[in-house]
Short mmCIF file of N, CA and C in Angstrom, two decimals:
data_model
loop_
_atom_site.label_atom_id
_atom_site.label_comp_id
_atom_site.label_asym_id
_atom_site.label_seq_id
_atom_site.Cartn_x
_atom_site.Cartn_y
_atom_site.Cartn_z
N VAL V 1 -24.71 7.08 32.15
CA VAL V 1 -24.38 7.71 30.88
C VAL V 1 -25.42 7.28 29.85
N PRO V 2 -26.01 8.24 29.14
CA PRO V 2 -27.03 7.90 28.14
C PRO V 2 -26.47 7.04 27.01
N MET V 3 -27.31 6.21 26.46
CA MET V 3 -26.90 5.28 25.41
C MET V 3 -26.43 6.02 24.15
N GLY V 4 -27.04 7.15 23.86
CA GLY V 4 -26.65 7.90 22.67
C GLY V 4 -25.22 8.41 22.74
N VAL V 5 -24.77 8.78 23.94
CA VAL V 5 -23.39 9.26 24.11
C VAL V 5 -22.41 8.12 23.88
N LEU V 6 -22.72 6.93 24.41
CA LEU V 6 -21.83 5.78 24.21
C LEU V 6 -21.75 5.38 22.74
N SER V 7 -22.87 5.46 22.06
CA SER V 7 -22.88 5.14 20.63
C SER V 7 -22.05 6.16 19.84
N CYS V 8 -22.17 7.43 20.19
CA CYS V 8 -21.40 8.47 19.52
C CYS V 8 -19.90 8.28 19.76
N VAL V 9 -19.53 7.96 20.99
CA VAL V 9 -18.12 7.73 21.31
C VAL V 9 -17.59 6.52 20.56
N LYS V 10 -18.40 5.48 20.45
CA LYS V 10 -18.01 4.27 19.72
C LYS V 10 -17.69 4.61 18.26
N TYR V 11 -18.57 5.36 17.62
CA TYR V 11 -18.35 5.70 16.21
C TYR V 11 -17.20 6.68 16.03
N LEU V 12 -17.02 7.60 16.96
CA LEU V 12 -15.89 8.52 16.88
C LEU V 12 -14.56 7.77 17.02
N MET V 13 -14.52 6.81 17.93
CA MET V 13 -13.31 6.01 18.09
C MET V 13 -13.05 5.18 16.84
N PHE V 14 -14.10 4.65 16.25
CA PHE V 14 -13.94 3.88 15.02
C PHE V 14 -13.38 4.75 13.90
N ILE V 15 -13.93 5.95 13.74
CA ILE V 15 -13.47 6.85 12.68
C ILE V 15 -12.02 7.26 12.91
N PHE V 16 -11.67 7.58 14.16
CA PHE V 16 -10.29 7.94 14.47
C PHE V 16 -9.35 6.79 14.15
N ASN V 17 -9.73 5.56 14.49
CA ASN V 17 -8.88 4.42 14.21
C ASN V 17 -8.78 4.11 12.72
N VAL V 18 -9.83 4.39 11.97
CA VAL V 18 -9.76 4.24 10.51
C VAL V 18 -8.75 5.24 9.94
N LEU V 19 -8.75 6.47 10.48
CA LEU V 19 -7.78 7.47 10.02
C LEU V 19 -6.35 7.05 10.36
N VAL V 20 -6.14 6.48 11.55
CA VAL V 20 -4.81 5.99 11.93
C VAL V 20 -4.40 4.85 11.00
N PHE V 21 -5.32 3.95 10.70
CA PHE V 21 -5.05 2.84 9.79
C PHE V 21 -4.68 3.35 8.40
N ALA V 22 -5.43 4.34 7.90
CA ALA V 22 -5.16 4.89 6.57
C ALA V 22 -3.81 5.60 6.54
N GLY V 23 -3.50 6.34 7.58
CA GLY V 23 -2.19 7.00 7.65
C GLY V 23 -1.05 6.01 7.70
N GLY V 24 -1.21 4.96 8.47
CA GLY V 24 -0.18 3.92 8.53
C GLY V 24 0.01 3.21 7.20
N THR V 25 -1.09 2.96 6.52
CA THR V 25 -1.01 2.32 5.21
C THR V 25 -0.30 3.24 4.21
N CYS V 26 -0.58 4.53 4.26
CA CYS V 26 0.09 5.48 3.37
C CYS V 26 1.59 5.56 3.68
N LEU V 27 1.94 5.60 4.96
CA LEU V 27 3.36 5.63 5.33
C LEU V 27 4.08 4.37 4.87
N ALA V 28 3.44 3.22 5.04
CA ALA V 28 4.05 1.97 4.58
C ALA V 28 4.21 1.98 3.06
N GLY V 29 3.22 2.52 2.37
CA GLY V 29 3.31 2.61 0.91
C GLY V 29 4.45 3.51 0.46
N VAL V 30 4.62 4.64 1.12
CA VAL V 30 5.74 5.54 0.79
C VAL V 30 7.07 4.85 1.10
N GLY V 31 7.12 4.12 2.22
CA GLY V 31 8.35 3.39 2.57
C GLY V 31 8.71 2.35 1.53
N VAL V 32 7.72 1.63 1.04
CA VAL V 32 7.97 0.64 -0.02
C VAL V 32 8.42 1.33 -1.30
N TRP V 33 7.79 2.45 -1.62
CA TRP V 33 8.12 3.19 -2.83
C TRP V 33 9.56 3.69 -2.78
N VAL V 34 9.95 4.25 -1.64
CA VAL V 34 11.32 4.77 -1.50
C VAL V 34 12.32 3.63 -1.51
N ALA V 35 12.00 2.50 -0.87
CA ALA V 35 12.91 1.36 -0.85
C ALA V 35 13.05 0.73 -2.24
N ALA V 36 11.97 0.72 -3.01
CA ALA V 36 12.00 0.08 -4.33
C ALA V 36 12.64 0.97 -5.40
N ASP V 37 12.45 2.29 -5.29
CA ASP V 37 12.97 3.21 -6.30
C ASP V 37 13.68 4.38 -5.63
N PRO V 38 14.88 4.15 -5.09
CA PRO V 38 15.57 5.24 -4.38
C PRO V 38 16.12 6.32 -5.31
N ALA V 39 16.20 6.05 -6.60
CA ALA V 39 16.78 7.03 -7.53
C ALA V 39 15.94 8.30 -7.59
N GLY V 40 14.64 8.18 -7.43
CA GLY V 40 13.77 9.35 -7.50
C GLY V 40 13.94 10.27 -6.30
N PHE V 41 14.50 9.76 -5.21
CA PHE V 41 14.65 10.54 -3.99
C PHE V 41 16.10 10.93 -3.72
N GLN V 42 17.01 10.68 -4.66
CA GLN V 42 18.42 11.02 -4.47
C GLN V 42 18.62 12.53 -4.36
N ASP V 43 17.80 13.30 -5.02
CA ASP V 43 17.95 14.76 -4.96
C ASP V 43 17.57 15.31 -3.59
N ILE V 44 16.59 14.68 -2.94
CA ILE V 44 16.13 15.17 -1.63
C ILE V 44 17.13 14.79 -0.54
N VAL V 45 17.56 13.55 -0.54
CA VAL V 45 18.48 13.06 0.48
C VAL V 45 19.79 12.69 -0.21
N ALA V 46 20.89 13.29 0.23
CA ALA V 46 22.16 13.09 -0.45
C ALA V 46 22.77 11.73 -0.15
N ALA V 47 22.75 11.30 1.10
CA ALA V 47 23.42 10.06 1.48
C ALA V 47 22.50 8.86 1.23
N LYS V 48 23.06 7.86 0.54
CA LYS V 48 22.27 6.68 0.22
C LYS V 48 21.93 5.88 1.48
N ALA V 49 22.82 5.83 2.47
CA ALA V 49 22.56 5.08 3.69
C ALA V 49 21.40 5.69 4.47
N VAL V 50 21.35 7.01 4.49
CA VAL V 50 20.25 7.68 5.18
C VAL V 50 18.93 7.40 4.46
N LEU V 51 18.95 7.39 3.15
CA LEU V 51 17.74 7.12 2.36
C LEU V 51 17.25 5.71 2.62
N SER V 52 18.15 4.75 2.65
CA SER V 52 17.76 3.36 2.87
C SER V 52 17.20 3.17 4.28
N ALA V 53 17.86 3.75 5.27
CA ALA V 53 17.38 3.63 6.64
C ALA V 53 16.04 4.34 6.81
N GLY V 54 15.88 5.49 6.18
CA GLY V 54 14.62 6.22 6.26
C GLY V 54 13.47 5.46 5.62
N ALA V 55 13.76 4.77 4.51
CA ALA V 55 12.72 3.99 3.85
C ALA V 55 12.25 2.86 4.75
N TYR V 56 13.17 2.16 5.37
CA TYR V 56 12.78 1.05 6.24
C TYR V 56 12.13 1.55 7.52
N LEU V 57 12.53 2.72 8.00
CA LEU V 57 11.89 3.31 9.17
C LEU V 57 10.45 3.69 8.85
N LEU V 58 10.22 4.30 7.69
CA LEU V 58 8.86 4.62 7.26
C LEU V 58 8.01 3.36 7.13
N LEU V 59 8.61 2.33 6.58
CA LEU V 59 7.89 1.07 6.41
C LEU V 59 7.51 0.47 7.76
N ALA V 60 8.43 0.46 8.71
CA ALA V 60 8.16 -0.13 10.03
C ALA V 60 7.11 0.68 10.79
N VAL V 61 7.24 2.00 10.77
CA VAL V 61 6.27 2.85 11.47
C VAL V 61 4.90 2.74 10.81
N GLY V 62 4.86 2.69 9.50
CA GLY V 62 3.59 2.55 8.78
C GLY V 62 2.88 1.25 9.10
N ILE V 63 3.64 0.15 9.13
CA ILE V 63 3.03 -1.14 9.46
C ILE V 63 2.53 -1.14 10.90
N ALA V 64 3.32 -0.56 11.82
CA ALA V 64 2.90 -0.51 13.22
C ALA V 64 1.62 0.32 13.38
N LEU V 65 1.54 1.46 12.70
CA LEU V 65 0.34 2.30 12.79
C LEU V 65 -0.87 1.62 12.16
N ALA V 66 -0.66 0.94 11.04
CA ALA V 66 -1.77 0.24 10.39
C ALA V 66 -2.30 -0.87 11.30
N LEU V 67 -1.40 -1.60 11.94
CA LEU V 67 -1.82 -2.66 12.86
C LEU V 67 -2.55 -2.07 14.06
N LEU V 68 -2.02 -0.99 14.59
CA LEU V 68 -2.65 -0.32 15.73
C LEU V 68 -4.05 0.19 15.37
N GLY V 69 -4.18 0.78 14.20
CA GLY V 69 -5.48 1.27 13.74
C GLY V 69 -6.47 0.14 13.52
N PHE V 70 -6.00 -0.97 12.97
CA PHE V 70 -6.88 -2.11 12.74
C PHE V 70 -7.38 -2.69 14.05
N LEU V 71 -6.46 -2.88 15.01
CA LEU V 71 -6.87 -3.40 16.31
C LEU V 71 -7.80 -2.42 17.03
N GLY V 72 -7.58 -1.13 16.85
CA GLY V 72 -8.47 -0.14 17.44
C GLY V 72 -9.86 -0.18 16.83
N CYS V 73 -9.93 -0.39 15.52
CA CYS V 73 -11.24 -0.52 14.87
C CYS V 73 -11.99 -1.74 15.40
N CYS V 74 -11.28 -2.86 15.50
CA CYS V 74 -11.91 -4.07 16.03
C CYS V 74 -12.36 -3.85 17.48
N GLY V 75 -11.54 -3.19 18.26
CA GLY V 75 -11.88 -2.92 19.65
C GLY V 75 -13.07 -1.98 19.78
N ALA V 76 -13.15 -0.99 18.91
CA ALA V 76 -14.27 -0.04 18.97
C ALA V 76 -15.58 -0.72 18.58
N LEU V 77 -15.54 -1.57 17.57
CA LEU V 77 -16.77 -2.23 17.14
C LEU V 77 -17.26 -3.26 18.14
N ARG V 78 -16.32 -3.99 18.74
CA ARG V 78 -16.70 -5.05 19.69
C ARG V 78 -16.78 -4.56 21.13
N ARG V 79 -16.41 -3.30 21.33
CA ARG V 79 -16.33 -2.72 22.68
C ARG V 79 -15.42 -3.58 23.56
N SER V 80 -14.30 -3.99 23.00
CA SER V 80 -13.33 -4.83 23.70
C SER V 80 -12.30 -3.93 24.37
N ARG V 81 -12.28 -3.95 25.67
CA ARG V 81 -11.38 -3.09 26.42
C ARG V 81 -9.90 -3.43 26.18
N PRO V 82 -9.50 -4.73 26.15
CA PRO V 82 -8.08 -5.04 25.89
C PRO V 82 -7.60 -4.54 24.52
N LEU V 83 -8.44 -4.67 23.50
CA LEU V 83 -8.03 -4.19 22.17
C LEU V 83 -7.91 -2.68 22.15
N LEU V 84 -8.77 -1.98 22.87
CA LEU V 84 -8.69 -0.53 22.90
C LEU V 84 -7.48 -0.06 23.70
N LEU V 85 -7.08 -0.82 24.70
CA LEU V 85 -5.91 -0.43 25.49
C LEU V 85 -4.61 -0.63 24.73
N VAL V 86 -4.62 -1.50 23.72
CA VAL V 86 -3.42 -1.68 22.89
C VAL V 86 -3.20 -0.41 22.12
#
């Protein structure tokens, strides 16, 4: 495999993982926002229990995606196979 192809794949994987990290960070931010100020979202979701559970679910999924994206970025830069498999 030519070296240029491997370099291109490395940078594409890095960019994809940065996007996953950014999306996870945004989801976690929305989860914190909904958990901290549920009054603004009362019109969208009628039940308070559903709103609270949804906020914590967004927070957990966002943190998991941000961690996954960060580990993927580290794996892409270091060409570490175990980090990329996570």
